[in-house]
Amino acid sequence: MSSEGSFPLSLPTTDPLLTITHPQQDIWIIELHGGQDSRLTTRMIDEALRPALDVVEHNWCAMRDKQANDGVDEGGGALIIVGRRDQDKFFSNGFDYETVKGNLSFLNETVNPLFARLLTYPIPTIAAINGHAFAAGMMLSLVCDYRVMTDGSRRRAWMCMNEIHFGARWPLTFTAVLNAKVGSPVIRRRVALEGHRFTPSEALEAGIVDRLANLTGTSVESGTDKVLAEAMKLANEVKILASRGVWSAINACLYKDCLEVLYSGVQAHISPNRETKL
């Protein structure tokens, strides 16, 4: 586990796929940088992202304990997840489909625990969507508490569940997350059955994202910095909500139905006599 002051920290230690930074005492950033599009592979999730969540939580708890010992009644915190910072093309391009299709253990043992962990994380989580968020990349953003997206004024950026377009069946995991996070049946239909590519403004209007980062007059190279700045602004607004230690417990109640699906295992949701694809 990381201790106070040991950031930046990259994981795994060999050929790292992400880096944790700590720009403020109570805010952490996880930057995904596996390849150019940060695919959610088994290694990315099991050896990088899930351990990174452990590191941040441990560090936050240590900070709270220190503040309590010092008689400071604060204890807030927030976590931002962003795509590769040296580009503004991808947040995450989802699974590496050819390596995970038909692999039931990938969902049950790798993806579901990650999504459940983020849904019940003890501090607010913010997806800083600095480019395309496709398929499981969109799902990763949805299991965060808030979403801040580039406005797409300098480079196109889409949120899209594109499985319908290449014949991949949805796992119940995806359905449960979509139902929990998107209230409108019309929007859910556009997401799941039409595979609509939501532009940033469409995603904001549909309530899929919470804010857009204004990139007007900004160079392409610094677009991600603008998205992160907006995410940091939001993080500073909501971090205090974690100070009483009930953020996770309330989320567990709020998303109870979704979590039951994530915890129940994949095998229970497979129709017999049908080929299953991720």
PDB file of C-alpha atoms in Angstrom:
ATOM      1  CA  MET A   1       0.000   0.000   0.000  1.00  0.00           C
ATOM      2  CA  SER A   2       1.089   3.521  -0.674  1.00  0.00           C
ATOM      3  CA  SER A   3       1.686   5.973   2.131  1.00  0.00           C
ATOM      4  CA  GLU A   4       1.270   9.718   2.209  1.00  0.00           C
ATOM      5  CA  GLY A   5       3.745  11.501  -0.054  1.00  0.00           C
ATOM      6  CA  SER A   6       4.717   8.486  -2.211  1.00  0.00           C
ATOM      7  CA  PHE A   7       2.961   9.672  -5.340  1.00  0.00           C
ATOM      8  CA  PRO A   8       3.070   9.496  -8.302  1.00  0.00           C
ATOM      9  CA  LEU A   9       2.697   5.731  -8.209  1.00  0.00           C
ATOM     10  CA  SER A  10       2.470   3.584 -11.349  1.00  0.00           C
ATOM     11  CA  LEU A  11       0.915   0.108 -11.489  1.00  0.00           C
ATOM     12  CA  PRO A  12       1.843  -2.611 -12.160  1.00  0.00           C
ATOM     13  CA  THR A  13       5.468  -1.902 -11.325  1.00  0.00           C
ATOM     14  CA  THR A  14       6.573  -3.608 -14.565  1.00  0.00           C
ATOM     15  CA  ASP A  15       5.170  -2.138 -17.777  1.00  0.00           C
ATOM     16  CA  PRO A  16       2.665   0.059 -15.885  1.00  0.00           C
ATOM     17  CA  LEU A  17      -0.848   0.668 -17.215  1.00  0.00           C
ATOM     18  CA  LEU A  18      -1.880   3.537 -14.948  1.00  0.00           C
ATOM     19  CA  THR A  19      -0.466   6.200 -12.681  1.00  0.00           C
ATOM     20  CA  ILE A  20      -1.914   7.592  -9.451  1.00  0.00           C
ATOM     21  CA  THR A  21      -1.235  11.210  -8.588  1.00  0.00           C
ATOM     22  CA  HIS A  22      -2.273  13.207  -5.525  1.00  0.00           C
ATOM     23  CA  PRO A  23      -2.678  16.860  -6.573  1.00  0.00           C
ATOM     24  CA  GLN A  24      -4.458  17.884  -3.364  1.00  0.00           C
ATOM     25  CA  GLN A  25      -4.517  16.508   0.146  1.00  0.00           C
ATOM     26  CA  ASP A  26      -7.980  15.021  -0.387  1.00  0.00           C
ATOM     27  CA  ILE A  27      -8.117  14.418  -4.163  1.00  0.00           C
ATOM     28  CA  TRP A  28      -6.500  11.601  -6.132  1.00  0.00           C
ATOM     29  CA  ILE A  29      -6.270  11.030  -9.899  1.00  0.00           C
ATOM     30  CA  ILE A  30      -5.922   7.670 -11.644  1.00  0.00           C
ATOM     31  CA  GLU A  31      -4.676   8.100 -15.205  1.00  0.00           C
ATOM     32  CA  LEU A  32      -5.239   5.116 -17.506  1.00  0.00           C
ATOM     33  CA  HIS A  33      -2.427   4.804 -20.032  1.00  0.00           C
ATOM     34  CA  GLY A  34      -2.439   1.251 -21.326  1.00  0.00           C
ATOM     35  CA  GLY A  35      -1.704   1.769 -25.017  1.00  0.00           C
ATOM     36  CA  GLN A  36      -3.326   4.711 -26.739  1.00  0.00           C
ATOM     37  CA  ASP A  37      -6.903   3.748 -25.885  1.00  0.00           C
ATOM     38  CA  SER A  38      -6.695   2.177 -22.395  1.00  0.00           C
ATOM     39  CA  ARG A  39      -8.461  -1.096 -23.104  1.00  0.00           C
ATOM     40  CA  LEU A  40      -9.918  -2.832 -20.064  1.00  0.00           C
ATOM     41  CA  THR A  41      -7.978  -6.083 -20.174  1.00  0.00           C
ATOM     42  CA  THR A  42      -7.647  -8.622 -17.384  1.00  0.00           C
ATOM     43  CA  ARG A  43      -4.220  -7.196 -16.565  1.00  0.00           C
ATOM     44  CA  MET A  44      -5.460  -3.605 -16.587  1.00  0.00           C
ATOM     45  CA  ILE A  45      -8.264  -4.416 -14.152  1.00  0.00           C
ATOM     46  CA  ASP A  46      -6.708  -7.062 -11.877  1.00  0.00           C
ATOM     47  CA  GLU A  47      -3.115  -5.823 -11.720  1.00  0.00           C
ATOM     48  CA  ALA A  48      -3.618  -2.071 -12.075  1.00  0.00           C
ATOM     49  CA  LEU A  49      -7.077  -0.588 -11.573  1.00  0.00           C
ATOM     50  CA  ARG A  50      -8.345  -2.638  -8.653  1.00  0.00           C
ATOM     51  CA  PRO A  51      -5.025  -2.348  -6.755  1.00  0.00           C
ATOM     52  CA  ALA A  52      -5.043   1.402  -7.472  1.00  0.00           C
ATOM     53  CA  LEU A  53      -8.453   1.699  -5.831  1.00  0.00           C
ATOM     54  CA  ASP A  54      -7.007  -0.070  -2.794  1.00  0.00           C
ATOM     55  CA  VAL A  55      -4.091   2.371  -2.683  1.00  0.00           C
ATOM     56  CA  VAL A  56      -6.316   5.443  -2.854  1.00  0.00           C
ATOM     57  CA  GLU A  57      -8.731   4.153  -0.220  1.00  0.00           C
ATOM     58  CA  HIS A  58      -5.861   3.235   2.102  1.00  0.00           C
ATOM     59  CA  ASN A  59      -4.349   6.681   1.626  1.00  0.00           C
ATOM     60  CA  TRP A  60      -7.678   8.401   2.273  1.00  0.00           C
ATOM     61  CA  CYS A  61      -8.226   6.377   5.445  1.00  0.00           C
ATOM     62  CA  ALA A  62      -4.735   7.275   6.653  1.00  0.00           C
ATOM     63  CA  MET A  63      -5.482  10.942   5.994  1.00  0.00           C
ATOM     64  CA  ARG A  64      -8.742  10.739   7.952  1.00  0.00           C
ATOM     65  CA  ASP A  65      -7.031   9.036  10.883  1.00  0.00           C
ATOM     66  CA  LYS A  66      -4.329  11.692  10.966  1.00  0.00           C
ATOM     67  CA  GLN A  67      -6.902  14.480  10.857  1.00  0.00           C
ATOM     68  CA  ALA A  68      -8.876  12.835  13.666  1.00  0.00           C
ATOM     69  CA  ASN A  69      -5.724  12.597  15.791  1.00  0.00           C
ATOM     70  CA  ASP A  70      -5.046  16.271  15.077  1.00  0.00           C
ATOM     71  CA  GLY A  71      -8.584  17.212  16.064  1.00  0.00           C
ATOM     72  CA  VAL A  72      -9.525  18.257  12.525  1.00  0.00           C
ATOM     73  CA  ASP A  73     -13.106  17.380  11.585  1.00  0.00           C
ATOM     74  CA  GLU A  74     -12.827  17.097   7.813  1.00  0.00           C
ATOM     75  CA  GLY A  75     -12.155  13.721   6.187  1.00  0.00           C
ATOM     76  CA  GLY A  76     -13.599  14.410   2.751  1.00  0.00           C
ATOM     77  CA  GLY A  77     -12.116  13.076  -0.448  1.00  0.00           C
ATOM     78  CA  ALA A  78     -12.664  12.427  -4.143  1.00  0.00           C
ATOM     79  CA  LEU A  79     -11.152  10.282  -6.892  1.00  0.00           C
ATOM     80  CA  ILE A  80     -10.879  11.205 -10.573  1.00  0.00           C
ATOM     81  CA  ILE A  81     -10.312   8.609 -13.322  1.00  0.00           C
ATOM     82  CA  VAL A  82      -9.036   9.986 -16.633  1.00  0.00           C
ATOM     83  CA  GLY A  83      -7.806   8.564 -19.924  1.00  0.00           C
ATOM     84  CA  ARG A  84      -4.241   8.966 -21.132  1.00  0.00           C
ATOM     85  CA  ARG A  85      -3.215  12.555 -20.409  1.00  0.00           C
ATOM     86  CA  ASP A  86      -0.943  13.094 -23.407  1.00  0.00           C
ATOM     87  CA  GLN A  87      -3.878  12.802 -25.817  1.00  0.00           C
ATOM     88  CA  ASP A  88      -7.551  13.744 -25.933  1.00  0.00           C
ATOM     89  CA  LYS A  89      -8.848  11.004 -28.201  1.00  0.00           C
ATOM     90  CA  PHE A  90      -9.792   8.173 -25.820  1.00  0.00           C
ATOM     91  CA  PHE A  91     -11.036   7.802 -22.266  1.00  0.00           C
ATOM     92  CA  SER A  92     -11.272   4.043 -22.765  1.00  0.00           C
ATOM     93  CA  ASN A  93     -12.091   1.936 -25.796  1.00  0.00           C
ATOM     94  CA  GLY A  94     -13.585  -0.852 -23.692  1.00  0.00           C
ATOM     95  CA  PHE A  95     -12.666  -4.533 -23.648  1.00  0.00           C
ATOM     96  CA  ASP A  96     -10.180  -6.145 -25.979  1.00  0.00           C
ATOM     97  CA  TYR A  97     -13.101  -8.047 -27.466  1.00  0.00           C
ATOM     98  CA  GLU A  98     -11.237 -10.865 -29.199  1.00  0.00           C
ATOM     99  CA  THR A  99      -9.419 -11.851 -26.003  1.00  0.00           C
ATOM    100  CA  VAL A 100     -12.458 -11.829 -23.697  1.00  0.00           C
ATOM    101  CA  LYS A 101     -15.422 -13.002 -25.796  1.00  0.00           C
ATOM    102  CA  GLY A 102     -16.933 -16.142 -24.326  1.00  0.00           C
ATOM    103  CA  ASN A 103     -14.697 -15.916 -21.259  1.00  0.00           C
ATOM    104  CA  LEU A 104     -17.223 -16.033 -18.440  1.00  0.00           C
ATOM    105  CA  SER A 105     -14.615 -15.810 -15.697  1.00  0.00           C
ATOM    106  CA  PHE A 106     -13.535 -12.418 -17.044  1.00  0.00           C
ATOM    107  CA  LEU A 107     -16.923 -10.973 -16.161  1.00  0.00           C
ATOM    108  CA  ASN A 108     -17.481 -12.839 -12.944  1.00  0.00           C
ATOM    109  CA  GLU A 109     -13.989 -12.616 -11.473  1.00  0.00           C
ATOM    110  CA  THR A 110     -12.618  -9.403 -12.987  1.00  0.00           C
ATOM    111  CA  VAL A 111     -15.222  -6.966 -14.335  1.00  0.00           C
ATOM    112  CA  ASN A 112     -18.058  -7.402 -11.844  1.00  0.00           C
ATOM    113  CA  PRO A 113     -15.845  -6.913  -8.762  1.00  0.00           C
ATOM    114  CA  LEU A 114     -14.413  -3.741 -10.323  1.00  0.00           C
ATOM    115  CA  PHE A 115     -17.837  -2.292 -11.107  1.00  0.00           C
ATOM    116  CA  ALA A 116     -19.211  -3.223  -7.675  1.00  0.00           C
ATOM    117  CA  ARG A 117     -16.193  -1.645  -5.997  1.00  0.00           C
ATOM    118  CA  LEU A 118     -16.631   1.626  -7.847  1.00  0.00           C
ATOM    119  CA  LEU A 119     -20.371   1.712  -7.184  1.00  0.00           C
ATOM    120  CA  THR A 120     -19.681   1.456  -3.454  1.00  0.00           C
ATOM    121  CA  TYR A 121     -16.411   3.369  -3.225  1.00  0.00           C
ATOM    122  CA  PRO A 122     -16.149   5.388   0.014  1.00  0.00           C
ATOM    123  CA  ILE A 123     -15.438   8.743  -1.675  1.00  0.00           C
ATOM    124  CA  PRO A 124     -17.058  10.383  -4.733  1.00  0.00           C
ATOM    125  CA  THR A 125     -15.656   9.132  -8.036  1.00  0.00           C
ATOM    126  CA  ILE A 126     -15.526  11.272 -11.163  1.00  0.00           C
ATOM    127  CA  ALA A 127     -14.866  10.009 -14.693  1.00  0.00           C
ATOM    128  CA  ALA A 128     -12.949  12.685 -16.604  1.00  0.00           C
ATOM    129  CA  ILE A 129     -13.930  11.640 -20.121  1.00  0.00           C
ATOM    130  CA  ASN A 130     -11.240  13.189 -22.281  1.00  0.00           C
ATOM    131  CA  GLY A 131     -12.172  11.391 -25.495  1.00  0.00           C
ATOM    132  CA  HIS A 132     -14.186   8.446 -26.776  1.00  0.00           C
ATOM    133  CA  ALA A 133     -15.803   6.157 -24.197  1.00  0.00           C
ATOM    134  CA  PHE A 134     -16.894   3.048 -26.064  1.00  0.00           C
ATOM    135  CA  ALA A 135     -18.624  -0.084 -24.760  1.00  0.00           C
ATOM    136  CA  ALA A 136     -17.032  -1.121 -21.450  1.00  0.00           C
ATOM    137  CA  GLY A 137     -15.259   2.241 -21.415  1.00  0.00           C
ATOM    138  CA  MET A 138     -18.678   3.882 -21.243  1.00  0.00           C
ATOM    139  CA  MET A 139     -19.673   1.380 -18.553  1.00  0.00           C
ATOM    140  CA  LEU A 140     -16.569   2.304 -16.549  1.00  0.00           C
ATOM    141  CA  SER A 141     -17.654   5.928 -16.645  1.00  0.00           C
ATOM    142  CA  LEU A 142     -21.221   5.031 -15.629  1.00  0.00           C
ATOM    143  CA  VAL A 143     -20.182   3.175 -12.483  1.00  0.00           C
ATOM    144  CA  CYS A 144     -18.443   6.348 -11.334  1.00  0.00           C
ATOM    145  CA  ASP A 145     -20.592   8.808  -9.391  1.00  0.00           C
ATOM    146  CA  TYR A 146     -20.095  11.742 -11.774  1.00  0.00           C
ATOM    147  CA  ARG A 147     -19.011  12.260 -15.371  1.00  0.00           C
ATOM    148  CA  VAL A 148     -17.231  15.293 -16.826  1.00  0.00           C
ATOM    149  CA  MET A 149     -16.664  15.168 -20.587  1.00  0.00           C
ATOM    150  CA  THR A 150     -14.755  17.145 -23.166  1.00  0.00           C
ATOM    151  CA  ASP A 151     -17.107  19.368 -25.161  1.00  0.00           C
ATOM    152  CA  GLY A 152     -15.783  17.937 -28.431  1.00  0.00           C
ATOM    153  CA  SER A 153     -15.076  21.361 -29.911  1.00  0.00           C
ATOM    154  CA  ARG A 154     -11.486  20.494 -30.822  1.00  0.00           C
ATOM    155  CA  ARG A 155     -11.782  16.792 -31.534  1.00  0.00           C
ATOM    156  CA  ARG A 156     -14.784  14.512 -31.854  1.00  0.00           C
ATOM    157  CA  ALA A 157     -15.652  12.492 -28.772  1.00  0.00           C
ATOM    158  CA  TRP A 158     -18.446   9.962 -28.449  1.00  0.00           C
ATOM    159  CA  MET A 159     -20.033   7.833 -25.766  1.00  0.00           C
ATOM    160  CA  CYS A 160     -21.381   4.674 -27.331  1.00  0.00           C
ATOM    161  CA  MET A 161     -22.361   1.094 -26.570  1.00  0.00           C
ATOM    162  CA  ASN A 162     -21.645  -0.315 -30.025  1.00  0.00           C
ATOM    163  CA  GLU A 163     -22.254  -4.049 -29.415  1.00  0.00           C
ATOM    164  CA  ILE A 164     -25.429  -4.007 -31.520  1.00  0.00           C
ATOM    165  CA  HIS A 165     -23.323  -3.038 -34.529  1.00  0.00           C
ATOM    166  CA  PHE A 166     -20.922  -5.992 -34.376  1.00  0.00           C
ATOM    167  CA  GLY A 167     -23.218  -8.697 -33.040  1.00  0.00           C
ATOM    168  CA  ALA A 168     -22.086  -8.951 -29.429  1.00  0.00           C
ATOM    169  CA  ARG A 169     -24.713  -9.877 -26.879  1.00  0.00           C
ATOM    170  CA  TRP A 170     -24.864  -7.768 -23.708  1.00  0.00           C
ATOM    171  CA  PRO A 171     -23.971  -9.377 -20.384  1.00  0.00           C
ATOM    172  CA  LEU A 172     -26.538  -8.722 -17.668  1.00  0.00           C
ATOM    173  CA  THR A 173     -23.801  -6.730 -15.939  1.00  0.00           C
ATOM    174  CA  PHE A 174     -24.119  -3.993 -18.571  1.00  0.00           C
ATOM    175  CA  THR A 175     -27.903  -3.984 -18.384  1.00  0.00           C
ATOM    176  CA  ALA A 176     -27.882  -3.657 -14.616  1.00  0.00           C
ATOM    177  CA  VAL A 177     -25.470  -0.712 -14.723  1.00  0.00           C
ATOM    178  CA  LEU A 178     -27.399   1.042 -17.494  1.00  0.00           C
ATOM    179  CA  ASN A 179     -30.717   0.623 -15.687  1.00  0.00           C
ATOM    180  CA  ALA A 180     -29.182   1.928 -12.455  1.00  0.00           C
ATOM    181  CA  LYS A 181     -27.565   5.001 -13.971  1.00  0.00           C
ATOM    182  CA  VAL A 182     -29.842   6.054 -16.861  1.00  0.00           C
ATOM    183  CA  GLY A 183     -33.433   6.708 -15.871  1.00  0.00           C
ATOM    184  CA  SER A 184     -35.129   7.243 -19.229  1.00  0.00           C
ATOM    185  CA  PRO A 185     -36.289   4.122 -21.137  1.00  0.00           C
ATOM    186  CA  VAL A 186     -35.980   6.112 -24.361  1.00  0.00           C
ATOM    187  CA  ILE A 187     -32.342   6.941 -23.668  1.00  0.00           C
ATOM    188  CA  ARG A 188     -31.639   3.348 -22.609  1.00  0.00           C
ATOM    189  CA  ARG A 189     -33.101   2.162 -25.921  1.00  0.00           C
ATOM    190  CA  ARG A 190     -30.862   4.576 -27.828  1.00  0.00           C
ATOM    191  CA  VAL A 191     -27.857   3.355 -25.887  1.00  0.00           C
ATOM    192  CA  ALA A 192     -28.460  -0.402 -25.985  1.00  0.00           C
ATOM    193  CA  LEU A 193     -30.556  -1.184 -29.051  1.00  0.00           C
ATOM    194  CA  GLU A 194     -29.545   1.600 -31.413  1.00  0.00           C
ATOM    195  CA  GLY A 195     -25.895   1.904 -30.413  1.00  0.00           C
ATOM    196  CA  HIS A 196     -26.196   5.670 -30.755  1.00  0.00           C
ATOM    197  CA  ARG A 197     -22.980   7.644 -30.681  1.00  0.00           C
ATOM    198  CA  PHE A 198     -23.719  10.374 -28.176  1.00  0.00           C
ATOM    199  CA  THR A 199     -21.839  13.585 -28.781  1.00  0.00           C
ATOM    200  CA  PRO A 200     -20.868  15.460 -25.626  1.00  0.00           C
ATOM    201  CA  SER A 201     -23.812  17.846 -25.937  1.00  0.00           C
ATOM    202  CA  GLU A 202     -26.212  14.938 -26.520  1.00  0.00           C
ATOM    203  CA  ALA A 203     -24.784  13.072 -23.528  1.00  0.00           C
ATOM    204  CA  LEU A 204     -25.275  16.150 -21.360  1.00  0.00           C
ATOM    205  CA  GLU A 205     -28.847  16.657 -22.565  1.00  0.00           C
ATOM    206  CA  ALA A 206     -29.620  12.970 -21.953  1.00  0.00           C
ATOM    207  CA  GLY A 207     -28.255  13.193 -18.407  1.00  0.00           C
ATOM    208  CA  ILE A 208     -25.508  10.658 -19.100  1.00  0.00           C
ATOM    209  CA  VAL A 209     -22.801  13.181 -18.208  1.00  0.00           C
ATOM    210  CA  ASP A 210     -22.996  15.916 -15.602  1.00  0.00           C
ATOM    211  CA  ARG A 211     -20.753  18.604 -17.081  1.00  0.00           C
ATOM    212  CA  LEU A 212     -18.801  19.495 -20.188  1.00  0.00           C
ATOM    213  CA  ALA A 213     -15.363  21.066 -20.150  1.00  0.00           C
ATOM    214  CA  ASN A 214     -15.284  24.116 -22.423  1.00  0.00           C
ATOM    215  CA  LEU A 215     -12.364  23.730 -24.826  1.00  0.00           C
ATOM    216  CA  THR A 216     -13.174  26.756 -26.975  1.00  0.00           C
ATOM    217  CA  GLY A 217      -9.940  28.604 -27.676  1.00  0.00           C
ATOM    218  CA  THR A 218      -7.881  25.715 -26.251  1.00  0.00           C
ATOM    219  CA  SER A 219      -5.204  23.868 -28.193  1.00  0.00           C
ATOM    220  CA  VAL A 220      -5.796  20.177 -28.840  1.00  0.00           C
ATOM    221  CA  GLU A 221      -2.719  19.281 -26.801  1.00  0.00           C
ATOM    222  CA  SER A 222      -4.161  20.791 -23.620  1.00  0.00           C
ATOM    223  CA  GLY A 223      -7.701  19.501 -24.032  1.00  0.00           C
ATOM    224  CA  THR A 224      -7.298  16.827 -21.365  1.00  0.00           C
ATOM    225  CA  ASP A 225      -5.965  19.451 -18.961  1.00  0.00           C
ATOM    226  CA  LYS A 226      -9.219  21.372 -19.381  1.00  0.00           C
ATOM    227  CA  VAL A 227     -11.288  18.242 -18.711  1.00  0.00           C
ATOM    228  CA  LEU A 228      -9.217  17.515 -15.616  1.00  0.00           C
ATOM    229  CA  ALA A 229      -9.572  21.106 -14.408  1.00  0.00           C
ATOM    230  CA  GLU A 230     -13.365  20.825 -14.639  1.00  0.00           C
ATOM    231  CA  ALA A 231     -13.249  17.445 -12.887  1.00  0.00           C
ATOM    232  CA  MET A 232     -11.083  18.957 -10.136  1.00  0.00           C
ATOM    233  CA  LYS A 233     -13.600  21.768  -9.729  1.00  0.00           C
ATOM    234  CA  LEU A 234     -16.395  19.237  -9.291  1.00  0.00           C
ATOM    235  CA  ALA A 235     -14.257  17.118  -6.951  1.00  0.00           C
ATOM    236  CA  ASN A 236     -13.723  20.117  -4.679  1.00  0.00           C
ATOM    237  CA  GLU A 237     -17.475  20.712  -4.596  1.00  0.00           C
ATOM    238  CA  VAL A 238     -18.455  17.164  -3.640  1.00  0.00           C
ATOM    239  CA  LYS A 239     -15.491  15.854  -1.614  1.00  0.00           C
ATOM    240  CA  ILE A 240     -16.998  16.980   1.698  1.00  0.00           C
ATOM    241  CA  LEU A 241     -19.878  14.537   1.177  1.00  0.00           C
ATOM    242  CA  ALA A 242     -17.553  11.671   2.109  1.00  0.00           C
ATOM    243  CA  SER A 243     -16.580  13.212   5.428  1.00  0.00           C
ATOM    244  CA  ARG A 244     -19.212  11.390   7.521  1.00  0.00           C
ATOM    245  CA  GLY A 245     -18.252   7.966   6.220  1.00  0.00           C
ATOM    246  CA  VAL A 246     -21.621   6.981   4.774  1.00  0.00           C
ATOM    247  CA  TRP A 247     -21.080   7.614   1.059  1.00  0.00           C
ATOM    248  CA  SER A 248     -20.467   3.924   0.338  1.00  0.00           C
ATOM    249  CA  ALA A 249     -23.343   2.697   2.524  1.00  0.00           C
ATOM    250  CA  ILE A 250     -25.879   4.988   0.866  1.00  0.00           C
ATOM    251  CA  ASN A 251     -24.668   4.013  -2.587  1.00  0.00           C
ATOM    252  CA  ALA A 252     -25.013   0.350  -1.623  1.00  0.00           C
ATOM    253  CA  CYS A 253     -28.695   1.016  -0.878  1.00  0.00           C
ATOM    254  CA  LEU A 254     -29.196   3.234  -3.914  1.00  0.00           C
ATOM    255  CA  TYR A 255     -27.782   0.619  -6.304  1.00  0.00           C
ATOM    256  CA  LYS A 256     -28.923  -2.492  -4.434  1.00  0.00           C
ATOM    257  CA  ASP A 257     -30.546  -4.136  -7.473  1.00  0.00           C
ATOM    258  CA  CYS A 258     -27.525  -3.525  -9.664  1.00  0.00           C
ATOM    259  CA  LEU A 259     -25.139  -4.829  -7.026  1.00  0.00           C
ATOM    260  CA  GLU A 260     -27.184  -8.009  -6.605  1.00  0.00           C
ATOM    261  CA  VAL A 261     -26.620  -8.725 -10.297  1.00  0.00           C
ATOM    262  CA  LEU A 262     -22.905  -7.994 -10.036  1.00  0.00           C
ATOM    263  CA  TYR A 263     -22.506 -10.225  -6.997  1.00  0.00           C
ATOM    264  CA  SER A 264     -24.684 -13.086  -8.263  1.00  0.00           C
ATOM    265  CA  GLY A 265     -22.260 -14.428 -10.852  1.00  0.00           C
ATOM    266  CA  VAL A 266     -22.505 -14.772 -14.587  1.00  0.00           C
ATOM    267  CA  GLN A 267     -23.648 -18.375 -14.832  1.00  0.00           C
ATOM    268  CA  ALA A 268     -27.103 -17.619 -13.392  1.00  0.00           C
ATOM    269  CA  HIS A 269     -27.869 -15.227 -16.239  1.00  0.00           C
ATOM    270  CA  ILE A 270     -27.001 -17.382 -19.242  1.00  0.00           C
ATOM    271  CA  SER A 271     -29.891 -18.771 -21.256  1.00  0.00           C
ATOM    272  CA  PRO A 272     -29.361 -22.485 -21.981  1.00  0.00           C
ATOM    273  CA  ASN A 273     -28.936 -23.575 -25.590  1.00  0.00           C
ATOM    274  CA  ARG A 274     -27.611 -20.163 -26.622  1.00  0.00           C
ATOM    275  CA  GLU A 275     -24.131 -19.098 -27.477  1.00  0.00           C
ATOM    276  CA  THR A 276     -22.923 -16.451 -25.065  1.00  0.00           C
ATOM    277  CA  LYS A 277     -20.755 -13.571 -26.158  1.00  0.00           C
ATOM    278  CA  LEU A 278     -19.405 -10.610 -24.258  1.00  0.00           C
TER     279      LEU A 278
END
